[in-house]
Amino acid sequence: MATDSQLSMWEVFMQSKPGNNYIHAGTVHASDKKMALQNARDTYTRRGEGTSIWVVPTDAIVASDPNDNDMFFDPANDKVYRLPTFYVMPEGAKAI
Amino acid sequence: MELLEKYDKLSEQLLKTFEGKIERGDAIEPRDNMPDGYRKHLIRQISQHAHSEVIGMQPEGNWITRAPSLKAKQVLLAKIQDEGGHGLYLYSAAETLGITRKEMIDQLHTGKAKYSNIFNYPSLTWADIGAIGWLVDGAAIVNQVSLQRTSYGPYSRAMVRICKEESFHQRQGYEIMAKMMKGTKDQQEMAQDAMNRWWWPSLMMFGPHDGESPHTSDAVKWKIKRSSNDELRQKFIDKTVPQAELIGLTMPDKDLKWNETKNCYDHGPIDWNEFYRVINGNGPCNRQRMEHHARVHHEGGWVRAAAEAYSKKKENI
Amino acid sequence: MTEEQAIYNYCLRMGDNSLIQSYRLSEWCSNAPILEEDLALTNFALDMIGRAQAMLAYAGKIEGKGRTDDDLAYRRSERQYYNHLIMELPNGDFAKTIARLLFTATYEFYLFTDLQRSADPTIAAIAAKTVKEVKYHMAHAGDWVLRLGDGTEESHNRIQKAINKLWMYTGELFETDETDAILADKNIAVDLALVKAKWTAHITGVLKEATLSVPEDEYMQTGGRKGVHTEHLGHILSEMQYLQRAYPEAIW
């Protein structure tokens, strides 16, 4: 690594309160895990936005290719039997 | 030959997909195909925006140690910290386009990348801290609110976050001005003087008049820019003038008056010579701001090198 | 000295420590080695201003002359300030700032941990809030000391030099006088001898892990508790108090 760098990049995910999903907040730069976590804390929770943070080296993220979207995501579109509204319930059936 | 033709067809297809997304108002995401011009425009605009936030810390930082009360110090410090955070969000958004923060900083230092002209003006009195918050942040937020709908996803998300956080900045500035206008004669004079010095540069923040702005047409076509310079400037003037009047400040523009038919304020001519003079490096603080930034960057080099060396030694800590 | 006077002194000292330290840290704004660290140092400064407000406001209340936190911060002069000397020393390079932060945050962590049990409920409440903040400051500073100590040769030398230079200002942190004695007796103040033992153990541990040497105790500087400061404090105050002094009638 070059001597004068801006350190490496980490992706930050935050949970706003226990029970919620972790949501991507942005990135920070840091040279190690502890620094990444502290920098994420100081950057993304200045207004008490989070109660838990994940940091992941950006290099470790594997992303789907938007050019593959047709094969990746379209086949799920016609599987309506996965949705509860696909089924006909007899009238009067409650809370099923 | 045949291959080349195939390639052209492919890129034509990709461009169509891209334009279709823009047309429908879908967000463009980092891994999507995008024309080079789009990418370049965004890198220039977002990095300039990021640098502006960071350089903007300097004129306000000039008053941290002299803030006149503990509360004023606290609020100012929190605000400047926000600017730093916003610079960070924006660097982060630009980095999704394939440029590194280091490259952006290098471009700033070589003069290839610009930052907002407004920060080349000095903050001379405490009232300037009021004027910066009220007018400069006020102008910035008008622009940023509009940019929340920009077509590039990461930029738009950064703007949403920034707008949410910046809503206190303008209030902070206006509160300082209002307090000073209610205060002693000295304070009132200071406030009016700051108003006089910051008003015109604030109007220049929106850039040249429509039609004279070099990058506007592509930016509009690609929905990077969602409102024109003049529209945004007008919006800013219309909301700011009544605020100034309410606290007893005089507008430093003798031609400023309400236009009944247009339902907005008319204003006097903006001194574009000054604008270009400052952009071209001859504002009061251009050199000072850049020297400060470069000095800090170089002085920090050994710290960053140490952090990396340590991380390498400990591998995976 | 009455108990009230002692509480007043005690809170003033802690308030001054926070105020002067926050002043120095706030000077890092837009000057840190990387943007993320700029935000971190500013956060610490903000924590400290908050603590200064709480301590000075309480001191003013105990004093009973109607002085506010701002009055105490902006209208006292050099000889009426009682912070430890280490707080007012110029920042120097990043190594010196981090070394100081390690020393002071560790001191504050053990001090405020014990002060949570203070017989004075206001002090105990401020301590409970503060201890969370300074625990983080201590961790942040400690992590940086490790990175600098065990980073490059240059960083090692810089942090070692900073530690050596600051060492003579650490003794004062544990000095006690009549104020402490009166309050310790009433379980309002803490036993600084215990704080010192924990401080020494923690600092020794961090420095050793960072491959740094622990300086020998030699002469320790003193004077802050009596309002006898380094030349630096006067400059801090003349800058900090400028508007309040130049426009005494104005409300900001």
XYZ file of C-alpha atoms in Angstrom:
665
model
C 0.000 0.000 0.000
C 1.254 3.489 -0.815
C 2.740 5.372 2.131
C 0.340 8.259 1.789
C -3.074 6.762 1.446
C -6.417 7.654 2.923
C -6.622 4.219 4.565
C -8.940 1.531 3.248
C -12.672 1.629 2.817
C -15.310 -0.069 4.977
C -19.051 -0.374 4.470
C -21.169 0.623 7.443
C -24.467 -0.999 8.385
C -26.572 0.281 11.235
C -29.422 -0.986 13.284
C -31.576 1.865 14.519
C -32.967 -0.145 17.412
C -32.954 -3.755 18.555
C -35.233 -5.861 16.379
C -34.765 -3.790 13.228
C -32.848 -4.754 10.125
C -29.305 -3.561 9.624
C -29.358 -0.909 6.932
C -26.464 0.332 4.849
C -25.441 3.795 6.015
C -22.389 4.580 3.885
C -18.661 4.090 4.154
C -15.744 5.190 6.293
C -12.012 4.911 5.915
C -9.924 3.106 8.502
C -6.815 0.980 8.803
C -8.197 -1.657 11.158
C -11.420 -3.108 12.537
C -11.464 -1.107 15.732
C -10.828 2.137 13.921
C -13.503 1.310 11.369
C -16.026 0.715 14.120
C -15.103 3.891 15.995
C -15.123 5.975 12.828
C -18.507 4.580 11.877
C -19.780 5.480 15.329
C -18.449 9.034 15.126
C -19.660 9.541 11.572
C -23.052 7.874 11.468
C -24.463 8.027 14.993
C -23.989 11.683 15.872
C -27.725 12.004 16.487
C -28.338 8.728 18.202
C -29.336 7.039 14.946
C -28.060 3.622 15.927
C -27.762 1.076 18.679
C -25.616 -1.396 16.787
C -23.096 -1.147 13.958
C -21.548 -3.612 11.511
C -18.493 -2.681 9.499
C -17.299 -4.779 6.573
C -14.239 -4.193 4.385
C -15.568 -2.927 1.070
C -13.474 -5.564 -0.707
C -15.484 -8.257 1.056
C -18.801 -7.189 -0.428
C -19.987 -9.336 -3.317
C -22.647 -7.639 -5.408
C -24.944 -8.955 -8.089
C -24.373 -7.665 -11.604
C -27.207 -5.468 -12.861
C -26.689 -7.027 -16.314
C -27.829 -10.317 -14.807
C -30.993 -8.842 -13.397
C -33.200 -10.691 -15.904
C -31.962 -14.142 -14.918
C -31.494 -13.240 -11.282
C -34.734 -11.574 -10.412
C -37.318 -11.888 -13.150
C -38.016 -15.630 -12.623
C -39.480 -14.798 -9.213
C -42.048 -12.496 -10.709
C -44.511 -15.168 -11.898
C -44.416 -17.342 -8.777
C -47.544 -15.795 -7.389
C -48.380 -19.002 -5.492
C -45.797 -17.825 -2.981
C -48.119 -15.030 -1.951
C -51.052 -15.546 0.429
C -53.451 -13.671 -1.861
C -53.083 -16.489 -4.435
C -55.392 -18.759 -2.434
C -59.172 -18.701 -2.310
C -60.585 -19.080 1.183
C -64.201 -20.138 1.862
C -66.311 -17.271 3.010
C -66.437 -16.979 6.782
C -62.971 -18.461 7.338
C -61.309 -16.368 9.989
C -57.727 -15.316 10.540
C -56.079 -17.916 8.388
C -15.108 -4.980 -38.313
C -17.953 -7.267 -37.519
C -16.891 -7.298 -33.882
C -16.781 -3.536 -33.739
C -20.275 -3.326 -35.148
C -21.455 -5.788 -32.548
C -19.837 -3.685 -29.871
C -21.499 -0.514 -31.115
C -24.864 -2.274 -31.095
C -24.261 -3.418 -27.555
C -23.279 0.012 -26.300
C -26.250 1.522 -28.111
C -28.455 -0.970 -26.303
C -26.896 -0.115 -22.940
C -27.310 3.585 -23.553
C -30.978 3.006 -24.360
C -31.453 1.105 -21.125
C -29.759 3.930 -19.225
C -31.832 6.624 -20.867
C -34.982 4.614 -20.262
C -34.203 4.535 -16.558
C -33.563 8.255 -16.464
C -36.791 8.823 -18.368
C -38.828 6.717 -15.912
C -37.181 8.386 -12.959
C -35.459 5.204 -11.766
C -32.336 5.761 -9.720
C -29.007 4.885 -11.308
C -26.920 2.676 -9.032
C -23.112 2.269 -8.951
C -22.916 -0.976 -10.897
C -25.387 0.072 -13.564
C -24.096 0.891 -17.009
C -23.804 4.613 -17.471
C -22.300 6.849 -20.142
C -18.814 8.137 -19.430
C -20.060 11.687 -19.503
C -22.581 10.939 -16.770
C -19.921 9.375 -14.590
C -17.495 12.225 -15.186
C -20.104 14.870 -14.514
C -21.071 13.220 -11.253
C -17.495 12.792 -10.098
C -16.826 16.446 -10.769
C -19.996 17.643 -9.087
C -19.965 15.342 -6.057
C -16.270 15.796 -5.344
C -16.658 19.549 -5.644
C -19.555 19.332 -3.254
C -17.497 17.211 -0.833
C -14.520 19.572 -0.991
C -16.842 22.495 -0.344
C -18.083 20.923 2.865
C -14.541 20.279 4.039
C -13.070 23.648 3.033
C -16.165 25.250 4.518
C -15.015 24.062 7.928
C -12.236 26.655 7.848
C -14.047 30.012 7.880
C -16.333 28.795 10.656
C -13.507 27.052 12.451
C -11.880 30.455 12.659
C -14.338 31.331 15.447
C -14.547 28.152 17.533
C -12.038 29.297 20.124
C -13.660 32.739 20.306
C -17.331 31.736 20.472
C -18.891 34.056 23.055
C -20.725 31.493 25.197
C -20.461 27.807 26.004
C -23.677 27.119 24.155
C -22.514 29.090 21.116
C -19.269 27.155 21.109
C -21.053 23.852 21.392
C -23.477 24.608 18.595
C -20.796 25.944 16.284
C -18.566 22.966 16.901
C -21.416 20.537 16.267
C -22.259 22.370 13.077
C -18.704 22.321 11.748
C -18.483 18.670 12.684
C -21.587 18.095 10.586
C -19.887 19.786 7.624
C -17.024 17.336 8.009
C -19.477 14.464 8.205
C -21.239 15.703 5.107
C -17.951 15.935 3.257
C -17.443 12.353 4.266
C -20.862 11.193 3.025
C -20.157 12.901 -0.281
C -16.671 11.467 -0.702
C -18.294 8.155 0.026
C -20.895 8.718 -2.730
C -18.227 9.790 -5.233
C -16.134 6.741 -4.418
C -18.915 4.503 -5.715
C -18.095 5.931 -9.161
C -14.575 4.549 -9.192
C -12.522 7.442 -7.897
C -10.700 7.253 -4.553
C -10.712 9.876 -1.835
C -6.978 10.211 -2.258
C -7.407 11.017 -5.944
C -10.063 13.567 -5.118
C -7.822 15.234 -2.555
C -4.958 15.265 -5.047
C -7.237 16.914 -7.597
C -8.160 19.523 -5.022
C -4.520 20.267 -4.316
C -3.555 20.531 -7.981
C -6.515 22.809 -8.633
C -8.233 20.341 -10.973
C -11.140 20.044 -8.574
C -12.872 23.138 -7.277
C -14.894 23.919 -4.182
C -17.579 26.487 -3.584
C -16.359 30.012 -4.113
C -18.107 31.259 -1.023
C -15.466 29.795 1.267
C -12.839 32.053 -0.229
C -14.320 34.914 1.762
C -13.068 35.627 5.287
C -15.109 35.326 8.493
C -14.171 38.556 10.202
C -16.542 38.997 13.130
C -18.830 36.796 15.189
C -21.731 38.072 13.090
C -20.130 36.332 10.129
C -20.829 33.051 11.879
C -24.480 34.084 11.928
C -24.392 35.157 8.287
C -22.675 31.972 7.162
C -25.216 29.776 8.894
C -28.187 31.789 7.775
C -27.199 32.845 4.241
C -24.561 30.383 3.092
C -26.187 27.318 4.590
C -29.534 28.760 3.606
C -28.440 28.948 -0.017
C -26.806 25.538 0.141
C -29.924 23.910 1.506
C -32.095 25.268 -1.308
C -29.743 23.571 -3.733
C -29.488 20.409 -1.663
C -33.217 19.977 -1.231
C -33.493 19.997 -4.998
C -30.639 17.496 -5.286
C -32.440 14.969 -3.117
C -34.171 13.979 -6.358
C -30.958 13.702 -8.350
C -30.789 10.600 -10.559
C -27.706 8.968 -9.031
C -28.770 6.819 -6.065
C -25.779 7.252 -3.747
C -25.718 11.027 -4.314
C -29.428 11.300 -3.704
C -29.200 9.241 -0.496
C -26.338 11.416 0.750
C -28.425 14.508 0.033
C -31.414 13.177 1.947
C -29.244 12.555 4.972
C -27.489 15.897 4.669
C -30.727 17.864 4.330
C -32.102 16.176 7.416
C -29.034 17.090 9.421
C -28.574 20.579 8.052
C -31.982 21.784 9.025
C -30.574 23.143 12.282
C -27.676 24.953 10.630
C -29.669 27.714 9.103
C -31.650 28.232 12.291
C -28.435 28.469 14.252
C -27.206 31.257 11.968
C -30.480 33.123 11.955
C -30.690 32.924 15.744
C -27.259 34.559 16.027
C -28.311 37.348 13.663
C -31.627 37.879 15.447
C -29.915 38.034 18.839
C -27.400 40.558 17.590
C -30.055 42.723 16.000
C -31.813 42.797 19.375
C -28.552 43.610 21.131
C -26.297 46.631 21.529
C -25.513 49.136 18.780
C -22.147 47.459 18.237
C -23.839 44.135 17.726
C -26.363 45.563 15.293
C -23.631 47.172 13.239
C -21.694 43.948 13.188
C -24.761 42.038 11.986
C -25.560 44.531 9.241
C -21.945 44.570 8.110
C -21.915 40.786 7.871
C -25.159 40.893 5.905
C -23.642 43.408 3.492
C -20.563 41.311 2.908
C -22.228 37.893 2.611
C -25.398 38.651 0.673
C -23.947 38.963 -2.820
C -21.501 36.072 -2.560
C -24.421 33.945 -1.327
C -26.374 34.771 -4.478
C -23.337 33.796 -6.540
C -23.349 30.366 -4.913
C -26.072 29.280 -7.330
C -23.706 29.803 -10.249
C -24.033 31.812 -13.466
C -27.391 32.689 -14.980
C -29.160 29.920 -16.911
C -27.725 29.692 -20.377
C -24.298 30.834 -19.235
C -23.543 27.813 -17.121
C -21.176 25.440 -18.973
C -22.328 22.130 -17.502
C -26.039 22.694 -17.240
C -27.544 21.011 -20.311
C -26.162 17.478 -19.789
C -26.875 17.711 -16.089
C -30.500 18.549 -16.769
C -30.893 15.885 -19.457
C -29.534 13.240 -17.113
C -31.559 14.567 -14.202
C -28.463 15.162 -12.117
C -29.576 18.733 -11.729
C -33.283 19.109 -11.027
C -33.722 22.891 -11.005
C -31.924 25.682 -12.827
C -29.479 28.091 -11.175
C -31.854 31.011 -11.537
C -34.855 29.106 -10.196
C -32.932 28.122 -7.098
C -31.485 31.587 -6.602
C -34.967 33.098 -6.837
C -36.287 30.641 -4.297
C -33.511 31.613 -1.912
C -34.088 35.340 -2.324
C -37.824 35.022 -1.845
C -37.518 33.147 1.414
C -34.597 35.183 2.796
C -35.732 38.769 2.276
C -38.695 38.547 4.688
C -36.432 36.887 7.274
C -33.992 39.795 7.021
C -36.746 42.359 7.313
C -38.268 40.625 10.307
C -35.146 41.165 12.398
C -34.474 44.663 11.065
C -31.655 44.060 8.620
C -31.422 46.206 5.495
C -30.958 44.373 2.217
C -27.738 45.566 0.560
C -29.433 45.847 -2.838
C -31.172 49.117 -3.716
C -32.884 47.487 -6.709
C -34.487 44.779 -4.640
C -38.278 45.019 -4.694
C -41.354 42.832 -4.763
C -42.702 42.227 -8.232
C -46.482 41.817 -8.030
C -46.929 40.348 -11.506
C -44.134 37.798 -11.226
C -44.957 37.139 -7.594
C -41.325 37.221 -6.554
C -38.514 39.666 -5.804
C -36.567 41.457 -8.515
C -32.951 41.998 -7.638
C -30.084 44.165 -8.845
C -27.284 42.909 -11.107
C -24.820 40.406 -9.698
C -21.167 41.323 -10.105
C -20.016 38.406 -12.214
C -16.572 39.916 -12.595
C -16.081 39.382 -8.906
C -17.418 35.846 -9.231
C -14.898 34.926 -11.946
C -12.096 36.766 -10.194
C -12.645 34.670 -7.075
C -13.104 31.430 -9.033
C -9.844 32.088 -10.799
C -7.977 32.200 -7.541
C -8.018 35.833 -6.514
C -10.595 35.810 -3.750
C -9.449 37.059 -0.354
C -8.764 33.580 1.027
C -8.207 31.157 -1.870
C -4.539 30.620 -1.131
C -5.039 30.486 2.616
C -7.730 27.817 2.356
C -5.724 25.613 0.039
C -2.530 26.018 2.015
C -4.360 25.059 5.170
C -5.844 21.960 3.588
C -2.570 20.875 2.006
C -0.608 21.502 5.197
C -3.006 19.438 7.289
C -2.963 16.674 4.706
C 0.826 16.516 4.650
C 1.199 16.828 8.401
C -1.157 13.896 8.810
C 0.807 11.674 6.463
C 2.954 10.078 9.152
C -0.133 9.247 11.216
C -1.856 7.464 8.348
C 1.363 5.662 7.486
C 1.687 4.506 11.103
C -1.900 3.251 11.184
C -1.333 1.226 8.045
C 1.997 -0.129 9.190
C 0.434 -1.217 12.463
C -2.467 -2.900 10.735
C -0.072 -4.771 8.465
C 1.978 -5.969 11.412
C -1.038 -7.166 13.316
C -2.850 -8.489 10.238
C -6.547 -8.751 10.835
C -7.022 -6.922 14.062
C -13.052 26.203 54.560
C -16.701 25.227 54.667
C -18.113 22.219 52.903
C -19.862 24.522 50.403
C -16.615 26.275 49.575
C -14.927 22.934 49.114
C -17.644 21.709 46.722
C -17.405 24.967 44.839
C -13.634 24.547 44.441
C -13.948 20.909 43.538
C -16.499 21.517 40.795
C -14.649 24.522 39.497
C -11.515 22.420 39.130
C -13.331 19.688 37.259
C -15.197 22.243 35.152
C -11.977 24.066 34.281
C -10.317 20.799 33.330
C -13.131 20.036 30.900
C -13.318 23.541 29.529
C -9.612 23.968 28.853
C -9.238 20.484 27.461
C -12.194 21.031 25.141
C -10.578 24.252 23.992
C -7.441 22.411 22.983
C -9.307 19.576 21.289
C -11.534 21.976 19.395
C -8.382 23.453 17.867
C -8.070 20.169 15.969
C -11.232 20.918 14.024
C -10.258 20.874 10.321
C -6.699 19.945 11.335
C -6.845 16.192 11.939
C -4.815 13.652 9.945
C -7.924 12.153 8.363
C -11.480 13.417 8.148
C -12.856 10.627 10.332
C -10.483 11.578 13.142
C -11.559 15.186 12.813
C -15.086 14.099 13.692
C -13.857 11.957 16.571
C -11.789 14.703 18.202
C -14.644 17.159 17.795
C -16.962 14.698 19.486
C -14.666 14.564 22.483
C -14.522 18.346 22.625
C -18.325 18.441 22.590
C -18.528 15.909 25.421
C -16.169 18.078 27.429
C -18.023 21.329 26.834
C -21.157 19.608 28.073
C -19.359 18.492 31.196
C -17.874 21.958 31.726
C -21.365 23.440 31.543
C -22.710 21.006 34.107
C -19.803 21.429 36.515
C -19.584 25.205 36.273
C -23.341 25.631 36.555
C -23.289 23.561 39.729
C -20.308 25.478 41.082
C -22.203 28.709 40.444
C -25.250 27.373 42.211
C -23.245 26.281 45.251
C -21.509 29.643 45.358
C -24.915 31.316 45.507
C -23.937 34.623 43.928
C -26.003 34.100 40.814
C -23.050 33.368 38.544
C -23.852 31.153 35.572
C -21.616 28.652 33.810
C -20.854 31.319 31.203
C -19.996 33.894 33.867
C -17.525 31.482 35.373
C -16.055 30.476 32.033
C -15.789 33.927 30.502
C -15.278 36.313 33.408
C -12.499 34.792 35.443
C -8.835 35.531 34.809
C -5.681 33.394 34.832
C -5.159 33.187 38.575
C -8.771 32.201 39.148
C -8.594 29.162 36.901
C -7.856 25.823 38.570
C -7.399 23.258 35.823
C -4.421 20.903 35.809
C -1.508 22.249 33.797
C -1.573 19.282 31.414
C -4.925 20.445 30.054
C -3.632 23.801 28.849
C -0.403 22.732 27.137
C -0.420 23.382 23.396
C -1.581 20.501 21.224
C 1.724 19.854 19.507
C 1.506 17.088 16.941
C -1.102 14.332 16.822
C 1.105 12.131 19.011
C 1.187 14.697 21.779
C -2.553 15.224 21.640
C -3.174 11.490 21.779
C -0.701 10.967 24.609
C -2.376 13.701 26.626
C -5.800 12.270 25.882
C -4.681 8.863 27.087
C -3.353 10.345 30.327
C -6.334 12.574 31.036
C -9.095 10.256 29.858
C -7.686 7.395 31.924
C -7.533 9.687 34.938
C -11.070 10.853 34.314
C -12.366 7.354 33.765
C -11.220 6.140 37.182
C -12.087 9.427 38.859
C -15.637 9.547 37.554
C -16.185 5.836 38.036
C -15.651 6.400 41.751
C -17.478 9.721 41.777
C -20.644 7.928 40.707
C -20.864 6.973 44.384
C -20.327 10.538 45.595
C -22.521 11.575 48.522
C -23.349 14.703 46.539
C -26.174 13.662 44.182
C -25.412 16.296 41.528
C -21.780 15.294 41.292
C -22.799 11.641 41.224
C -25.234 12.300 38.390
C -22.694 14.227 36.312
C -20.187 11.443 36.958
C -22.608 8.778 35.755
C -23.024 10.580 32.441
C -19.343 11.421 32.141
C -18.009 7.967 32.800
C -19.580 6.648 29.591
C -18.018 9.433 27.564
C -14.524 9.170 28.987
C -14.513 5.403 28.721
C -14.760 5.900 24.986
C -12.117 8.647 24.968
C -9.793 6.342 26.864
C -10.348 3.473 24.435
C -9.899 5.691 21.404
C -6.690 7.204 22.740
C -5.371 3.807 23.820
C -5.964 2.339 20.366
C -4.077 5.203 18.770
C -1.189 4.864 21.201
C -0.885 1.226 20.114
C -0.946 2.195 16.443
C 1.605 4.940 16.864
C 3.835 3.045 19.272
C 3.931 -0.078 17.154
C 3.470 1.592 13.763
C 6.467 3.133 12.004
C 9.778 4.212 13.437
C 8.739 7.827 13.080
C 5.439 7.353 14.865
C 7.118 5.346 17.613
C 9.625 8.119 18.209
C 6.995 10.814 18.145
C 4.670 9.146 20.631
C 7.531 8.191 22.949
C 8.774 11.764 22.897
C 5.278 13.055 23.636
C 4.873 10.680 26.553
C 8.239 11.630 27.988
C 7.499 15.330 27.680
C 4.045 15.101 29.242
C 5.030 12.783 32.052
C 6.072 15.575 34.418
C 2.544 16.964 34.209
C 0.836 13.770 35.326
C 1.781 13.971 38.987
C -0.463 16.951 39.517
C -3.516 14.887 38.583
C -3.259 13.104 41.930
C -2.365 16.023 44.186
C -4.700 16.657 47.079
C -5.199 19.613 49.369
C -7.643 20.845 51.974
C -10.530 20.839 49.487
C -10.076 17.156 48.755
C -9.581 16.298 52.410
C -12.814 17.963 53.511
C -14.839 16.323 50.770
C -13.206 12.904 51.063
C -14.205 12.955 54.674
C -17.865 13.392 53.680
C -17.646 10.803 50.886
C -18.209 13.529 48.326
C -14.746 13.387 46.757
C -12.844 10.241 45.877
C -9.598 8.862 47.188
C -7.085 9.933 44.548
C -4.501 7.457 45.816
C -6.782 4.654 44.595
C -7.338 6.434 41.283
C -3.586 6.792 40.901
C -2.960 3.085 41.405
C -5.507 2.178 38.708
C -4.238 4.911 36.410
C -0.645 3.707 36.701
C -1.625 0.116 36.045
C -3.648 1.004 32.965
C -1.089 3.401 31.478
C 1.746 0.953 32.096
C -0.241 -1.760 30.357
C -1.021 0.335 27.299
C 2.510 1.667 26.941
C 4.036 -1.779 27.249
C 1.679 -3.209 24.664
C 2.556 -0.304 22.405
C 6.254 -1.202 22.769
C 6.843 2.101 24.547
C 8.800 2.692 27.699
C 7.237 4.085 30.832
C 9.106 7.218 31.958
C 10.729 7.336 35.364
C 9.004 9.552 37.893
C 11.169 12.618 38.283
C 10.173 16.141 39.193
C 6.450 16.711 38.738
C 5.139 20.130 37.727
C 2.506 21.682 39.922
C 0.535 24.892 40.372
C -2.815 24.581 38.617
C -4.686 23.857 41.828
C -3.455 27.175 43.192
C -4.143 29.066 39.995
C -0.471 29.290 39.061
C -0.346 28.249 35.442
C 1.925 27.927 32.456
C 2.140 30.923 30.144
C -0.231 29.180 27.757
C -3.391 29.620 29.793
C -3.355 33.395 29.483
C -3.431 33.111 25.720
C -6.285 30.646 25.830
C -8.308 32.983 28.000
C -7.556 36.114 26.011
C -8.814 34.365 22.897
C -11.733 32.558 24.490
C -12.963 35.577 26.442
C -12.356 38.187 23.767
C -15.960 38.955 22.861
C -17.217 38.874 26.417
C -14.436 41.238 27.488
C -14.646 43.578 24.492
C -18.426 43.962 24.684
C -19.329 43.472 28.349
C -22.872 44.763 27.794
C -23.686 42.427 24.942
C -25.726 39.258 25.176
C -24.734 36.650 22.594
